[in-house]
PDB file of C-alpha atoms in Angstrom:
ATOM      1  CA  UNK A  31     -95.018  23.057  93.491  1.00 30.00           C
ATOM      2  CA  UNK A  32     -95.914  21.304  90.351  1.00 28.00           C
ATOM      3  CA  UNK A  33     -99.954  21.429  89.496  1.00 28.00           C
ATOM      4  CA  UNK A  34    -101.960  18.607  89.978  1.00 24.00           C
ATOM      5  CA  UNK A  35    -103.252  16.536  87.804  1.00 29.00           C
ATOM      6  CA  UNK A  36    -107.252  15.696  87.340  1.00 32.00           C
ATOM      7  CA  UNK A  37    -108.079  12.675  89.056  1.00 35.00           C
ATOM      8  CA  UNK A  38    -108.635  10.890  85.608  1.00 34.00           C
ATOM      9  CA  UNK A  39    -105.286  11.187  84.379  1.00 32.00           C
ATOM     10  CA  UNK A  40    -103.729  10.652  87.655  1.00 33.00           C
ATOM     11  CA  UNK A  41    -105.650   7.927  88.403  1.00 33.00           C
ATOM     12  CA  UNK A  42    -105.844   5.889  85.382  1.00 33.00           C
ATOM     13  CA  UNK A  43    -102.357   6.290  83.324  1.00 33.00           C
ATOM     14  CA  UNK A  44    -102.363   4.776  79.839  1.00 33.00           C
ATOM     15  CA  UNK A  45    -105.093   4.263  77.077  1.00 34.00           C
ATOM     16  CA  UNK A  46    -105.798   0.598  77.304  1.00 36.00           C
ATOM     17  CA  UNK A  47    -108.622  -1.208  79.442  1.00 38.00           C
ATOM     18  CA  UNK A  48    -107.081  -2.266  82.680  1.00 39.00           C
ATOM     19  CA  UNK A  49    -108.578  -5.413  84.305  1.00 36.00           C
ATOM     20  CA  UNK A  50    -109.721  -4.792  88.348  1.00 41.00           C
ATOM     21  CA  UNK A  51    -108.836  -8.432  89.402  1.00 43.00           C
ATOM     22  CA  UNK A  52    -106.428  -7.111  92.323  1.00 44.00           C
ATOM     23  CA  UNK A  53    -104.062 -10.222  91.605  1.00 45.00           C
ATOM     24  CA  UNK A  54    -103.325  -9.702  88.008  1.00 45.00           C
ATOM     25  CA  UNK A  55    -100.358  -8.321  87.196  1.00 42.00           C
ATOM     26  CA  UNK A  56    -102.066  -5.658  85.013  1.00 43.00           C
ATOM     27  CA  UNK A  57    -104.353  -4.536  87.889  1.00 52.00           C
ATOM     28  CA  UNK A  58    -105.004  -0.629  88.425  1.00 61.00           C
ATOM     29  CA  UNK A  59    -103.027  -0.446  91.786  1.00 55.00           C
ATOM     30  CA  UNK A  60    -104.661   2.751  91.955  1.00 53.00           C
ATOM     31  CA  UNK A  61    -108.583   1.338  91.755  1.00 58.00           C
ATOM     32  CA  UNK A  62    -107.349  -0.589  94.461  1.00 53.00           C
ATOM     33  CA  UNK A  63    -106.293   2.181  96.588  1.00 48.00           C
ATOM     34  CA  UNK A  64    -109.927   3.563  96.179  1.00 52.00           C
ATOM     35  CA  UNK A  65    -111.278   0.118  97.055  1.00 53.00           C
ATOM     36  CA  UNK A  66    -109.424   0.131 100.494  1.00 49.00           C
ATOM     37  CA  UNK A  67    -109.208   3.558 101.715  1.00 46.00           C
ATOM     38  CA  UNK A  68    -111.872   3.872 104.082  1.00 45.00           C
ATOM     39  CA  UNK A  69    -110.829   4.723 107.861  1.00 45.00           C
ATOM     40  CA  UNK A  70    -106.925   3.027 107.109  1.00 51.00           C
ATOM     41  CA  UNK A  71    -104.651   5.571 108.275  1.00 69.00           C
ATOM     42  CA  UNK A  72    -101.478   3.358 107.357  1.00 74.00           C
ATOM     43  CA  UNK A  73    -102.960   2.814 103.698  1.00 84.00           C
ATOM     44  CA  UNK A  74    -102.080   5.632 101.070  1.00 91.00           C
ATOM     45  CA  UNK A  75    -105.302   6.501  99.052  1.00 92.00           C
ATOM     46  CA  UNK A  76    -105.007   7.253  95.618  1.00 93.00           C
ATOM     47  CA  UNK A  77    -105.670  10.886  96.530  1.00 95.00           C
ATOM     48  CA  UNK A  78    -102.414  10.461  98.880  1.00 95.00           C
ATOM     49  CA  UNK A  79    -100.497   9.301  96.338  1.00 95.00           C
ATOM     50  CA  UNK A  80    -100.912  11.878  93.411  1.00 96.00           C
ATOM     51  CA  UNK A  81    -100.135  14.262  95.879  1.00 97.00           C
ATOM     52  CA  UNK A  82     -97.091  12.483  97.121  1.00 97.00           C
ATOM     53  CA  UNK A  83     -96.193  11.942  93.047  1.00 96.00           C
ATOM     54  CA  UNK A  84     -96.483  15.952  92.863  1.00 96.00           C
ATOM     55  CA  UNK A  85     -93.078  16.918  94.668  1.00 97.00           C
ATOM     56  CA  UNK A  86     -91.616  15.316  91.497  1.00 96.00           C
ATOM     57  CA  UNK A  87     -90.909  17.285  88.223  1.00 95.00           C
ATOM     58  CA  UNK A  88     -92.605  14.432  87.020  1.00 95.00           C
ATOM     59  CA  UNK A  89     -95.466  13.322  88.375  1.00 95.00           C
ATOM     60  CA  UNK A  90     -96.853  11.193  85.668  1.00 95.00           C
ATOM     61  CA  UNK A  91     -93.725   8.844  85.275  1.00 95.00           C
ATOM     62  CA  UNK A  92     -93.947   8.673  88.800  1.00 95.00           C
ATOM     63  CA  UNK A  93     -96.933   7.391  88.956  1.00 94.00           C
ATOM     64  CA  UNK A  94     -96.075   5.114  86.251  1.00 94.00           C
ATOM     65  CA  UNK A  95     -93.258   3.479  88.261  1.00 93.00           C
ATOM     66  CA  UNK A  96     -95.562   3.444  91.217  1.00 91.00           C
ATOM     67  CA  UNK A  97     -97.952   1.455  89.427  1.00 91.00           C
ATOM     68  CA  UNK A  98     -95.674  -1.375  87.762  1.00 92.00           C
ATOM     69  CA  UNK A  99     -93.809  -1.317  91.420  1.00 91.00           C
ATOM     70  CA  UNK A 100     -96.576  -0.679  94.402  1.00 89.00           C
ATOM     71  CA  UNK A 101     -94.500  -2.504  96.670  1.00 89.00           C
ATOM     72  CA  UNK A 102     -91.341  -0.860  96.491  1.00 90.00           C
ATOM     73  CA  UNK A 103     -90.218   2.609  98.154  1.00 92.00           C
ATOM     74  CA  UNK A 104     -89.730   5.582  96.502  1.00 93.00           C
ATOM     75  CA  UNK A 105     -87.653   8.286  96.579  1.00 95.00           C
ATOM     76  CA  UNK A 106     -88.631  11.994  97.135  1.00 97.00           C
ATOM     77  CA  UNK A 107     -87.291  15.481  96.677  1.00 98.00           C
ATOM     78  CA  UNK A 108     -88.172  17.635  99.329  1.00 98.00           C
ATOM     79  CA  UNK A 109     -88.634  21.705  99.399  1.00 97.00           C
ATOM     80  CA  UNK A 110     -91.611  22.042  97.280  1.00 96.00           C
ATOM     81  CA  UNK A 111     -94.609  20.204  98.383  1.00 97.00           C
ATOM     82  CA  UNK A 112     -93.085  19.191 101.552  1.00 98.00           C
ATOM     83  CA  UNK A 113     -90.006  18.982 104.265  1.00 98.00           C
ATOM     84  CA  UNK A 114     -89.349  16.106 106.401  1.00 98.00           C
ATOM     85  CA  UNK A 115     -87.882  16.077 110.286  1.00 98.00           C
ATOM     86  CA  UNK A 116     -86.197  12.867 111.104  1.00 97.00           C
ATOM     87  CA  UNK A 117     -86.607  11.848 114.246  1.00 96.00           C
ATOM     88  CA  UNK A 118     -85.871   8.931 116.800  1.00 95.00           C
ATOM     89  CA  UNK A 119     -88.787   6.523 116.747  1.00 94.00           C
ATOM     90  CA  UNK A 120     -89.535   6.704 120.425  1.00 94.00           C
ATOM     91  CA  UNK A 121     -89.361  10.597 120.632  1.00 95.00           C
ATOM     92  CA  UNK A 122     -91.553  10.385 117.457  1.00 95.00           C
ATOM     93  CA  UNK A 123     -94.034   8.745 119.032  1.00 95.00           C
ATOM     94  CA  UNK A 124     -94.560  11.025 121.839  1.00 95.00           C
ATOM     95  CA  UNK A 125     -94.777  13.687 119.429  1.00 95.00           C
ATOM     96  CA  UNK A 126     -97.389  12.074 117.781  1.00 95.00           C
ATOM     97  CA  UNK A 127     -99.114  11.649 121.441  1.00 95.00           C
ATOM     98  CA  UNK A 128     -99.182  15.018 122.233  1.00 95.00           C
ATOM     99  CA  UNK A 129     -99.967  16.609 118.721  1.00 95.00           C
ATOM    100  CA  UNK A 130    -102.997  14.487 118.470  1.00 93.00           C
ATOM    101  CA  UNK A 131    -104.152  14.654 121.873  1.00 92.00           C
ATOM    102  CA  UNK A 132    -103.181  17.902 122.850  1.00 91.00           C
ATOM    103  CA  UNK A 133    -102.520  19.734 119.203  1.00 92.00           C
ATOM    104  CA  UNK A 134    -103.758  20.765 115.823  1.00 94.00           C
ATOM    105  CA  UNK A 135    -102.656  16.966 114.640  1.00 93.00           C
ATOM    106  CA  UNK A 136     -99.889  15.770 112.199  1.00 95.00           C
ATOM    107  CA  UNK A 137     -99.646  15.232 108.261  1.00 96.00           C
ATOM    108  CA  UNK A 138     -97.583  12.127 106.886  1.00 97.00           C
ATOM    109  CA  UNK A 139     -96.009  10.107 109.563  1.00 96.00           C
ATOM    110  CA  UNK A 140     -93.321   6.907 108.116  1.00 95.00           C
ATOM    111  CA  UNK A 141     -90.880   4.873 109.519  1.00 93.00           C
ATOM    112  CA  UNK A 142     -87.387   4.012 108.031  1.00 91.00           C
ATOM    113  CA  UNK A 143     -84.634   2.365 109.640  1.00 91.00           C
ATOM    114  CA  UNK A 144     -85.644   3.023 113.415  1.00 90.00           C
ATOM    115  CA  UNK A 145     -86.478   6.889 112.955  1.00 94.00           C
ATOM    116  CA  UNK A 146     -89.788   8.778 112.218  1.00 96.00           C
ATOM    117  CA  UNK A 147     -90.390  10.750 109.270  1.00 97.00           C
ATOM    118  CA  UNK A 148     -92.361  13.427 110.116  1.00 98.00           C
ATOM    119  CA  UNK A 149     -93.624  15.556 106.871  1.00 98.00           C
ATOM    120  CA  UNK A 150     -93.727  19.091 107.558  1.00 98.00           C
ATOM    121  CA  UNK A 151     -94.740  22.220 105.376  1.00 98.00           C
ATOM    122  CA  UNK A 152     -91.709  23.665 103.041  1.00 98.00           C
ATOM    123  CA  UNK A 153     -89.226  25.560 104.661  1.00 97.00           C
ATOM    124  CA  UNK A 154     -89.406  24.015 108.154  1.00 97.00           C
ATOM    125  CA  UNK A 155     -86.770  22.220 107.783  1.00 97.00           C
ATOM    126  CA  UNK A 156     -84.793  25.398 107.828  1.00 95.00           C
ATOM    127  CA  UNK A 157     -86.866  27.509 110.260  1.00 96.00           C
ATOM    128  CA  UNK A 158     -86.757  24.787 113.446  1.00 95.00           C
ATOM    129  CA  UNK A 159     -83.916  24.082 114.144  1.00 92.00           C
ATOM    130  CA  UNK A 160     -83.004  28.044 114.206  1.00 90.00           C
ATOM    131  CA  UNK A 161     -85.813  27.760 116.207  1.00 91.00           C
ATOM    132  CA  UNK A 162     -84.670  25.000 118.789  1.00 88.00           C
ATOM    133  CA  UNK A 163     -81.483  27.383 118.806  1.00 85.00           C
ATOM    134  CA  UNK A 164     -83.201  30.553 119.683  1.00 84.00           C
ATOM    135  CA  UNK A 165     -85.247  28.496 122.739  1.00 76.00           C
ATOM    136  CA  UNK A 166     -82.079  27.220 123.826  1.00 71.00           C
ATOM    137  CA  UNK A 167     -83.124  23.669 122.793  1.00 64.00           C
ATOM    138  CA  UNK A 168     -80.647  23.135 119.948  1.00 53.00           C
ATOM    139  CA  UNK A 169     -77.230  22.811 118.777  1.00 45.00           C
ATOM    140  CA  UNK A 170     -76.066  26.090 117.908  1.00 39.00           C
ATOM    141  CA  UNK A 171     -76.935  28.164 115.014  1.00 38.00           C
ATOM    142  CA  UNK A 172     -76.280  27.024 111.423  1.00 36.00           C
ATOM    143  CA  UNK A 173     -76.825  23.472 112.119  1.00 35.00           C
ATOM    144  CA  UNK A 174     -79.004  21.636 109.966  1.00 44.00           C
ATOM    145  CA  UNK A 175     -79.938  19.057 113.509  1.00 40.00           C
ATOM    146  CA  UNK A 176     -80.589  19.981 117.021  1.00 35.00           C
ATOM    147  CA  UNK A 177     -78.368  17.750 118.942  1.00 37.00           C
ATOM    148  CA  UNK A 178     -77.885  16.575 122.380  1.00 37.00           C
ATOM    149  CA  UNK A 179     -78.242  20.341 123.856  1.00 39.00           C
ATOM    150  CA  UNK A 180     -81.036  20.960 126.444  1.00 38.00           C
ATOM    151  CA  UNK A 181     -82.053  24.314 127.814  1.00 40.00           C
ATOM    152  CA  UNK A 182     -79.637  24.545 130.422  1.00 42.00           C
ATOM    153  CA  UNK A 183     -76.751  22.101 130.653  1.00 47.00           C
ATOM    154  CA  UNK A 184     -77.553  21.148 133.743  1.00 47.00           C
ATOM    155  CA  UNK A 185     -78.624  17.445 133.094  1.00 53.00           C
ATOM    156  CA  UNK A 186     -82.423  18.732 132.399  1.00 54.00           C
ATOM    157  CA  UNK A 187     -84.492  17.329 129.346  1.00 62.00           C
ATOM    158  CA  UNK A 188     -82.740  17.327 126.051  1.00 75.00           C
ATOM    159  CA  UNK A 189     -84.216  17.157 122.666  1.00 85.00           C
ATOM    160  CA  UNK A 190     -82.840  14.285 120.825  1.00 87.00           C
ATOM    161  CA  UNK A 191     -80.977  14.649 117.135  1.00 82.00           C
ATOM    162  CA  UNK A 192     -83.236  15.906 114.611  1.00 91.00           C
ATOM    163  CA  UNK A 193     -82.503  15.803 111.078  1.00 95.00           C
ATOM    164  CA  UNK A 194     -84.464  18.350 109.044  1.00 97.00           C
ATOM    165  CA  UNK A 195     -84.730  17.440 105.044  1.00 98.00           C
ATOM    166  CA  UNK A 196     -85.732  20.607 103.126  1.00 97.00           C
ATOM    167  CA  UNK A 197     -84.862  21.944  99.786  1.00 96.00           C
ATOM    168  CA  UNK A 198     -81.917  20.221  97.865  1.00 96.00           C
ATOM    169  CA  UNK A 199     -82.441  16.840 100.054  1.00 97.00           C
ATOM    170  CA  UNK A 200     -84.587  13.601  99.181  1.00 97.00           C
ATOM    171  CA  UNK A 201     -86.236  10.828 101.425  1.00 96.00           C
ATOM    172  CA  UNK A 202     -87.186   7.180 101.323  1.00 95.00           C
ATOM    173  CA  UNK A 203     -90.560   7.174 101.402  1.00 95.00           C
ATOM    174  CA  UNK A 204     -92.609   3.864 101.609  1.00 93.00           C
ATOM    175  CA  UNK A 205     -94.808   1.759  98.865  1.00 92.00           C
ATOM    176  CA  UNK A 206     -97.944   2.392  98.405  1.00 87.00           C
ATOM    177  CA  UNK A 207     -98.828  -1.108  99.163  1.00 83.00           C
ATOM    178  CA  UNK A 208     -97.367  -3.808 101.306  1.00 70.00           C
ATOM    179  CA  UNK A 209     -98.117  -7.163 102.925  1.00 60.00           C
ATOM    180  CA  UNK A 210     -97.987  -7.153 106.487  1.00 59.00           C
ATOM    181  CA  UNK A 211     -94.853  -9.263 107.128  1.00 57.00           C
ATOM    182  CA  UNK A 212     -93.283  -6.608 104.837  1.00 58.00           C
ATOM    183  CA  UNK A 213     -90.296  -4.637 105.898  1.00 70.00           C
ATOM    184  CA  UNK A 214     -88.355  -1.431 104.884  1.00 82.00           C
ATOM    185  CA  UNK A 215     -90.405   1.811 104.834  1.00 90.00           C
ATOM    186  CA  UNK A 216     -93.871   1.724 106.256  1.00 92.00           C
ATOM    187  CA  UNK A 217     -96.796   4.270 106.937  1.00 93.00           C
ATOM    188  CA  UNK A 218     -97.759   5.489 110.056  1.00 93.00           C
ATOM    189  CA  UNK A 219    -100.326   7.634 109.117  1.00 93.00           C
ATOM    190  CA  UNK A 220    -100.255   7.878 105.127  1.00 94.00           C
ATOM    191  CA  UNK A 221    -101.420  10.295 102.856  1.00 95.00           C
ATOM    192  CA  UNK A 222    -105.238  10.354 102.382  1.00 92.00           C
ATOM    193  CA  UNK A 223    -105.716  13.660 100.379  1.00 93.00           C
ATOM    194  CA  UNK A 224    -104.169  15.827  97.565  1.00 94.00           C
ATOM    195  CA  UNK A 225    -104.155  18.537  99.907  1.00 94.00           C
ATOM    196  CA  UNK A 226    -103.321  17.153 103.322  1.00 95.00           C
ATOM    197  CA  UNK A 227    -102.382  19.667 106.374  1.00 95.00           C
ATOM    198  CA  UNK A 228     -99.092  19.603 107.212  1.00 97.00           C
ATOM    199  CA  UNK A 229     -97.688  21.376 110.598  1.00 97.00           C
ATOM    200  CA  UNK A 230     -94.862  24.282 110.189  1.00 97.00           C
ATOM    201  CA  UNK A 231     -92.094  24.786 112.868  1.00 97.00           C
ATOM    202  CA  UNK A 232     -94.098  26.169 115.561  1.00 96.00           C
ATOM    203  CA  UNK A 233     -96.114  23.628 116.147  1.00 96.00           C
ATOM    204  CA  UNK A 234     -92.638  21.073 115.973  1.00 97.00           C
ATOM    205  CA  UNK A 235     -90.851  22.470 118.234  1.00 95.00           C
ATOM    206  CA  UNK A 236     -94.089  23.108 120.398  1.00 95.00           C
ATOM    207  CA  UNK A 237     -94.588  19.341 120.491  1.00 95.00           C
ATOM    208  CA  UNK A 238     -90.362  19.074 120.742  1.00 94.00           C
ATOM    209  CA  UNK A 239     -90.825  20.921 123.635  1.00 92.00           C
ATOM    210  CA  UNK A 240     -93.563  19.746 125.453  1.00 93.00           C
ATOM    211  CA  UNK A 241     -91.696  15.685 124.760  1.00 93.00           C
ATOM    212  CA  UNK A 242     -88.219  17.182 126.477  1.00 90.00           C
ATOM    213  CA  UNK A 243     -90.219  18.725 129.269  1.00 89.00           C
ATOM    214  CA  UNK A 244     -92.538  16.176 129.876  1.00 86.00           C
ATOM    215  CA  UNK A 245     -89.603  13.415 130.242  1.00 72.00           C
ATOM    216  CA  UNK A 246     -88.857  11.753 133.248  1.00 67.00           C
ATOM    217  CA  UNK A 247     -85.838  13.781 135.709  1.00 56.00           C
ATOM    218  CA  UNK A 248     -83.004  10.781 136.216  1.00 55.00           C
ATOM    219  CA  UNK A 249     -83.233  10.241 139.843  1.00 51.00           C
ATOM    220  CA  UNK A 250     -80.445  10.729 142.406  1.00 51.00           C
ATOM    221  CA  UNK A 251     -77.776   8.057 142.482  1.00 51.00           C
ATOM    222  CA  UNK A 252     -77.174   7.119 145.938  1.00 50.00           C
ATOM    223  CA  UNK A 253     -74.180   5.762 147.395  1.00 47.00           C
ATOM    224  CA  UNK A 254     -73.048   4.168 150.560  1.00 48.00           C
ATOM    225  CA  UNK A 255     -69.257   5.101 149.727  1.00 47.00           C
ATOM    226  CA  UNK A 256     -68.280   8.858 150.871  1.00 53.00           C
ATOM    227  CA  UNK A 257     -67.405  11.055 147.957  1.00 56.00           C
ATOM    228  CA  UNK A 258     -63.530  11.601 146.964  1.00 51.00           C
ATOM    229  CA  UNK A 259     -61.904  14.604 147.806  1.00 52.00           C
ATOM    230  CA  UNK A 260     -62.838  16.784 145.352  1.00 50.00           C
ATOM    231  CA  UNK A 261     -59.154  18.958 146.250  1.00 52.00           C
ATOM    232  CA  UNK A 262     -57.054  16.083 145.977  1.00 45.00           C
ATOM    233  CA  UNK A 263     -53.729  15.800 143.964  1.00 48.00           C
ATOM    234  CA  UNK A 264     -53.830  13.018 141.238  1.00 40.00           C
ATOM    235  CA  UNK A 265     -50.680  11.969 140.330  1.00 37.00           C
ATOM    236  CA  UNK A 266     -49.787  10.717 136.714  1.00 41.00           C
ATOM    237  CA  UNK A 267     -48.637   6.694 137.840  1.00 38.00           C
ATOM    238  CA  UNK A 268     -48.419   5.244 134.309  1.00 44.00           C
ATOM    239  CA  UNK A 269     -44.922   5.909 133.940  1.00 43.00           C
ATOM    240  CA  UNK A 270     -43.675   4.463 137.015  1.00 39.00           C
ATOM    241  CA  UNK A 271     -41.293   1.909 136.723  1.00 41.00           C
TER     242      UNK A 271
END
């Protein structure tokens, strides 16, 4: 993982005064980061974003480009200071229900394009879905996803398609800043730190788990028509003439 910078030179690129009025175009996007931290979970702090700019090999130009461009996504490698596991929004959400109610937490939560991006800690985007495989929640070994599969397959609670992005893959990840009628990429709960926590397989497929069990059993269809004969002939009539 590439070091990080000190907060002066990460914070402040360039030598020239820059002026604070937050509507100039030569405003320090990253004073105003500071200025609006506080509690904001869905606001990346400046903090956040060095450490998001340090899973490039080029953290400074990154930050550059971040700072002429605070309101468009990026674009970032994974393996090194992070993985990501893709997820269905709705399933993502009760993830994020039972790892902050009943769990250690999460790190980095985003939206793109109606799925979660969860950010995980390197290499869990190879160990869980072995994982998922070797609980008999997954899709078979070797897979990069854990598809439609479910512990027995038997109609009980499935774990949905998850898309693991580890070393050798790259995600969208949302601008620093946006307005609120923005759309594309958007924080859930941003980056805050230059050293945030970020949970390993275990406690994914723990929360995968607990989601798939705690799901709703379909309930019986009932019909007023008798069943079909389950050891009746069926005949071929398409090429009657």
């Amino acid at each position: 993982m590439t070091a990080w910078l000190p907060d002066e030179t990460t914070l402040h690129l360039g030598d020239g005064p820059r002026p604070h009025d937050h509507g100039g175009e030569g405003a320090d996007i990253f004073a105003v980061l500071r200025e609006q931290a506080g509690h904001q979970t869905a606001q990346v702090t400046a903090a956040g974003a060095a450490w998001l700019a340090g899973a490039t090999a080029y953290p400074r130009s990154t930050l550059a480009q971040w700072e002429s461009h605070p309101c468009a996504p990026g674009v970032l490698p994974c393996g090194s200071a992070f993985d990501v596991v893709n997820v269905p929004t709705l399933f993502g959400r009760r993830m994020l229900e039972h790892l902050w109610a009943d769990g250690p937490g999460s790190g980095p939560v985003a939206t793109h394009r109606g799925r979660m991006l969860l950010f995980a800690s390197p290499g869990t985007a190879q160990r869980l879905p072995s994982l998922l495989d070797w609980e008999e929640w997954g899709s078979g070994p070797g897979t990069r996803s854990a598809g439609d599969s479910s512990a027995p397959d038997d109609g009980g609670p499935k774990v949905p398609p998850l898309l693991c992005h580890g070393a050798g893959d790259a995600v969208t990840v949302p601008p620093l800043t946006c307005g609120p009628s923005g759309s594309g990429p958007r924080w859930l709960v941003a980056p805050d730190t230059r050293s945030p926590w970020l949970p390993g397989p275990d406690v994914l497929l723990w929360a995968c788990v607990r989601v798939a069990r705690s799901a709703p059993a379909p309930s019986p269809r009932i019909s007023i028509f008798p069943r079909p004969d389950q050891d009746a002939n069926v005949y071929d009539v398409s090429r009657r003439r």
